[in-house]
């Protein structure tokens, strides 16, 4: 079946530090890959996506590249801000099923 | 604001009871998804409806059921509640059923506490 594995959190960084959150997946066929972000008390919001190998998704300074050879979709940001503090979820959609399979989420805390 | 509305925001009930969670999808979206978020299980897909019909089933218990009405709103019914059912229940919507390029839009969730 499909599955997503994310690095354990929490990740605590100082403002302006470089961020990497690792995500690897197992899926049948060629999945679409997503990163969602959940701020406290809110639902999940789509952060970025990539639908085929070597695609790079980007939004708000965050980037992730679809690596088929390593089945990975790591999230990166060059300089984090306090406002980036949230829980980040990696997810995939595969096999014609629109329902997403999520990773366990990684909590990011950015300190001033 | 995602445009997806979930009510109520909080629900506290006792074991053995039954509750109904409601979701209104974003205007124009035909597909509705229900997810359960708990500390030990993470985000689990429960069920999907598209234009009133069940389209996909995930890890939904037999005690749980859902439906999507002609006006496209959806209800998730949870019965014979157990302590372990305490969780955040999210509804999401999307335009299409199988188009993996169209994103899911999530509501803010209903927090269910079973005592």
JSON list of N, CA, C and O in Angstrom, two decimals, chain A residues 18-42:
[
{"chain": "A", "resi": 18, "resn": "UNK", "atom": "N", "xyz": [18.44, 27.58, 8.30]},
{"chain": "A", "resi": 18, "resn": "UNK", "atom": "CA", "xyz": [18.02, 26.77, 7.16]},
{"chain": "A", "resi": 18, "resn": "UNK", "atom": "C", "xyz": [17.20, 25.59, 7.65]},
{"chain": "A", "resi": 18, "resn": "UNK", "atom": "O", "xyz": [17.54, 24.95, 8.63]},
{"chain": "A", "resi": 19, "resn": "UNK", "atom": "N", "xyz": [16.12, 25.31, 6.93]},
{"chain": "A", "resi": 19, "resn": "UNK", "atom": "CA", "xyz": [15.22, 24.23, 7.31]},
{"chain": "A", "resi": 19, "resn": "UNK", "atom": "C", "xyz": [15.24, 23.11, 6.29]},
{"chain": "A", "resi": 19, "resn": "UNK", "atom": "O", "xyz": [15.17, 23.36, 5.09]},
{"chain": "A", "resi": 20, "resn": "UNK", "atom": "N", "xyz": [15.31, 21.88, 6.79]},
{"chain": "A", "resi": 20, "resn": "UNK", "atom": "CA", "xyz": [15.04, 20.70, 5.98]},
{"chain": "A", "resi": 20, "resn": "UNK", "atom": "C", "xyz": [14.16, 19.77, 6.79]},
{"chain": "A", "resi": 20, "resn": "UNK", "atom": "O", "xyz": [14.47, 19.47, 7.95]},
{"chain": "A", "resi": 21, "resn": "UNK", "atom": "N", "xyz": [13.06, 19.35, 6.20]},
{"chain": "A", "resi": 21, "resn": "UNK", "atom": "CA", "xyz": [12.22, 18.30, 6.79]},
{"chain": "A", "resi": 21, "resn": "UNK", "atom": "C", "xyz": [12.18, 17.16, 5.79]},
{"chain": "A", "resi": 21, "resn": "UNK", "atom": "O", "xyz": [11.72, 17.34, 4.66]},
{"chain": "A", "resi": 22, "resn": "UNK", "atom": "N", "xyz": [12.67, 16.01, 6.21]},
{"chain": "A", "resi": 22, "resn": "UNK", "atom": "CA", "xyz": [12.76, 14.86, 5.30]},
{"chain": "A", "resi": 22, "resn": "UNK", "atom": "C", "xyz": [11.43, 14.15, 5.14]},
{"chain": "A", "resi": 22, "resn": "UNK", "atom": "O", "xyz": [10.66, 14.00, 6.10]},
{"chain": "A", "resi": 23, "resn": "UNK", "atom": "N", "xyz": [11.19, 13.69, 3.92]},
{"chain": "A", "resi": 23, "resn": "UNK", "atom": "CA", "xyz": [9.98, 12.92, 3.61]},
{"chain": "A", "resi": 23, "resn": "UNK", "atom": "C", "xyz": [10.33, 11.88, 2.56]},
{"chain": "A", "resi": 23, "resn": "UNK", "atom": "O", "xyz": [10.92, 12.21, 1.52]},
{"chain": "A", "resi": 24, "resn": "UNK", "atom": "N", "xyz": [10.01, 10.63, 2.82]},
{"chain": "A", "resi": 24, "resn": "UNK", "atom": "CA", "xyz": [10.15, 9.58, 1.83]},
{"chain": "A", "resi": 24, "resn": "UNK", "atom": "C", "xyz": [8.81, 8.87, 1.70]},
{"chain": "A", "resi": 24, "resn": "UNK", "atom": "O", "xyz": [7.97, 8.91, 2.61]},
{"chain": "A", "resi": 25, "resn": "UNK", "atom": "N", "xyz": [8.61, 8.21, 0.57]},
{"chain": "A", "resi": 25, "resn": "UNK", "atom": "CA", "xyz": [7.30, 7.61, 0.32]},
{"chain": "A", "resi": 25, "resn": "UNK", "atom": "C", "xyz": [7.44, 6.23, -0.31]},
{"chain": "A", "resi": 25, "resn": "UNK", "atom": "O", "xyz": [8.47, 5.88, -0.88]},
{"chain": "A", "resi": 26, "resn": "UNK", "atom": "N", "xyz": [6.36, 5.49, -0.19]},
{"chain": "A", "resi": 26, "resn": "UNK", "atom": "CA", "xyz": [6.18, 4.21, -0.90]},
{"chain": "A", "resi": 26, "resn": "UNK", "atom": "C", "xyz": [4.83, 4.28, -1.57]},
{"chain": "A", "resi": 26, "resn": "UNK", "atom": "O", "xyz": [3.82, 4.62, -0.91]},
{"chain": "A", "resi": 27, "resn": "UNK", "atom": "N", "xyz": [4.81, 4.01, -2.85]},
{"chain": "A", "resi": 27, "resn": "UNK", "atom": "CA", "xyz": [3.53, 4.11, -3.58]},
{"chain": "A", "resi": 27, "resn": "UNK", "atom": "C", "xyz": [3.55, 3.26, -4.83]},
{"chain": "A", "resi": 27, "resn": "UNK", "atom": "O", "xyz": [4.61, 2.99, -5.40]},
{"chain": "A", "resi": 28, "resn": "UNK", "atom": "N", "xyz": [2.36, 2.88, -5.25]},
{"chain": "A", "resi": 28, "resn": "UNK", "atom": "CA", "xyz": [2.23, 2.19, -6.53]},
{"chain": "A", "resi": 28, "resn": "UNK", "atom": "C", "xyz": [2.11, 3.24, -7.63]},
{"chain": "A", "resi": 28, "resn": "UNK", "atom": "O", "xyz": [1.50, 4.30, -7.43]},
{"chain": "A", "resi": 29, "resn": "UNK", "atom": "N", "xyz": [2.73, 2.96, -8.75]},
{"chain": "A", "resi": 29, "resn": "UNK", "atom": "CA", "xyz": [2.63, 3.89, -9.87]},
{"chain": "A", "resi": 29, "resn": "UNK", "atom": "C", "xyz": [3.41, 5.16, -9.63]},
{"chain": "A", "resi": 29, "resn": "UNK", "atom": "O", "xyz": [4.46, 5.17, -8.99]},
{"chain": "A", "resi": 30, "resn": "UNK", "atom": "N", "xyz": [2.86, 6.26, -10.14]},
{"chain": "A", "resi": 30, "resn": "UNK", "atom": "CA", "xyz": [3.55, 7.55, -10.07]},
{"chain": "A", "resi": 30, "resn": "UNK", "atom": "C", "xyz": [2.69, 8.54, -9.29]},
{"chain": "A", "resi": 30, "resn": "UNK", "atom": "O", "xyz": [1.79, 9.17, -9.83]},
{"chain": "A", "resi": 31, "resn": "UNK", "atom": "N", "xyz": [2.99, 8.67, -8.00]},
{"chain": "A", "resi": 31, "resn": "UNK", "atom": "CA", "xyz": [2.13, 9.51, -7.17]},
{"chain": "A", "resi": 31, "resn": "UNK", "atom": "C", "xyz": [2.35, 11.00, -7.42]},
{"chain": "A", "resi": 31, "resn": "UNK", "atom": "O", "xyz": [3.39, 11.41, -7.94]},
{"chain": "A", "resi": 32, "resn": "UNK", "atom": "N", "xyz": [1.38, 11.79, -7.01]},
{"chain": "A", "resi": 32, "resn": "UNK", "atom": "CA", "xyz": [1.57, 13.23, -6.85]},
{"chain": "A", "resi": 32, "resn": "UNK", "atom": "C", "xyz": [1.95, 13.46, -5.39]},
{"chain": "A", "resi": 32, "resn": "UNK", "atom": "O", "xyz": [1.46, 12.76, -4.49]},
{"chain": "A", "resi": 33, "resn": "UNK", "atom": "N", "xyz": [2.81, 14.42, -5.15]},
{"chain": "A", "resi": 33, "resn": "UNK", "atom": "CA", "xyz": [3.34, 14.66, -3.80]},
{"chain": "A", "resi": 33, "resn": "UNK", "atom": "C", "xyz": [2.99, 16.07, -3.34]},
{"chain": "A", "resi": 33, "resn": "UNK", "atom": "O", "xyz": [2.98, 17.01, -4.15]},
{"chain": "A", "resi": 34, "resn": "UNK", "atom": "N", "xyz": [2.73, 16.20, -2.05]},
{"chain": "A", "resi": 34, "resn": "UNK", "atom": "CA", "xyz": [2.27, 17.46, -1.48]},
{"chain": "A", "resi": 34, "resn": "UNK", "atom": "C", "xyz": [2.94, 17.72, -0.13]},
{"chain": "A", "resi": 34, "resn": "UNK", "atom": "O", "xyz": [3.29, 16.79, 0.59]},
{"chain": "A", "resi": 35, "resn": "UNK", "atom": "N", "xyz": [3.04, 18.99, 0.19]},
{"chain": "A", "resi": 35, "resn": "UNK", "atom": "CA", "xyz": [3.31, 19.43, 1.55]},
{"chain": "A", "resi": 35, "resn": "UNK", "atom": "C", "xyz": [2.15, 20.31, 1.99]},
{"chain": "A", "resi": 35, "resn": "UNK", "atom": "O", "xyz": [1.77, 21.25, 1.28]},
{"chain": "A", "resi": 36, "resn": "UNK", "atom": "N", "xyz": [1.61, 19.96, 3.17]},
{"chain": "A", "resi": 36, "resn": "UNK", "atom": "CA", "xyz": [0.57, 20.76, 3.79]},
{"chain": "A", "resi": 36, "resn": "UNK", "atom": "C", "xyz": [1.11, 21.32, 5.09]},
{"chain": "A", "resi": 36, "resn": "UNK", "atom": "O", "xyz": [1.97, 20.72, 5.75]},
{"chain": "A", "resi": 37, "resn": "UNK", "atom": "N", "xyz": [0.56, 22.47, 5.50]},
{"chain": "A", "resi": 37, "resn": "UNK", "atom": "CA", "xyz": [0.96, 23.10, 6.76]},
{"chain": "A", "resi": 37, "resn": "UNK", "atom": "C", "xyz": [-0.28, 23.32, 7.61]},
{"chain": "A", "resi": 37, "resn": "UNK", "atom": "O", "xyz": [-1.36, 23.66, 7.09]},
{"chain": "A", "resi": 38, "resn": "UNK", "atom": "N", "xyz": [-0.12, 23.08, 8.91]},
{"chain": "A", "resi": 38, "resn": "UNK", "atom": "CA", "xyz": [-1.23, 23.27, 9.85]},
{"chain": "A", "resi": 38, "resn": "UNK", "atom": "C", "xyz": [-0.79, 24.22, 10.95]},
{"chain": "A", "resi": 38, "resn": "UNK", "atom": "O", "xyz": [0.08, 23.89, 11.76]},
{"chain": "A", "resi": 39, "resn": "UNK", "atom": "N", "xyz": [-1.39, 25.40, 10.97]},
{"chain": "A", "resi": 39, "resn": "UNK", "atom": "CA", "xyz": [-1.13, 26.37, 12.04]},
{"chain": "A", "resi": 39, "resn": "UNK", "atom": "C", "xyz": [-2.04, 26.06, 13.22]},
{"chain": "A", "resi": 39, "resn": "UNK", "atom": "O", "xyz": [-3.11, 25.44, 13.04]},
{"chain": "A", "resi": 40, "resn": "UNK", "atom": "N", "xyz": [-1.67, 26.46, 14.41]},
{"chain": "A", "resi": 40, "resn": "UNK", "atom": "CA", "xyz": [-2.46, 26.13, 15.61]},
{"chain": "A", "resi": 40, "resn": "UNK", "atom": "C", "xyz": [-3.93, 26.50, 15.46]},
{"chain": "A", "resi": 40, "resn": "UNK", "atom": "O", "xyz": [-4.26, 27.63, 15.08]},
{"chain": "A", "resi": 41, "resn": "UNK", "atom": "N", "xyz": [-4.80, 25.56, 15.76]},
{"chain": "A", "resi": 41, "resn": "UNK", "atom": "CA", "xyz": [-6.23, 25.81, 15.73]},
{"chain": "A", "resi": 41, "resn": "UNK", "atom": "C", "xyz": [-6.85, 25.89, 14.35]},
{"chain": "A", "resi": 41, "resn": "UNK", "atom": "O", "xyz": [-8.03, 26.24, 14.22]},
{"chain": "A", "resi": 42, "resn": "UNK", "atom": "N", "xyz": [-6.08, 25.55, 13.34]},
{"chain": "A", "resi": 42, "resn": "UNK", "atom": "CA", "xyz": [-6.60, 25.65, 11.97]},
{"chain": "A", "resi": 42, "resn": "UNK", "atom": "C", "xyz": [-6.53, 24.31, 11.26]},
{"chain": "A", "resi": 42, "resn": "UNK", "atom": "O", "xyz": [-5.91, 23.36, 11.72]}
]
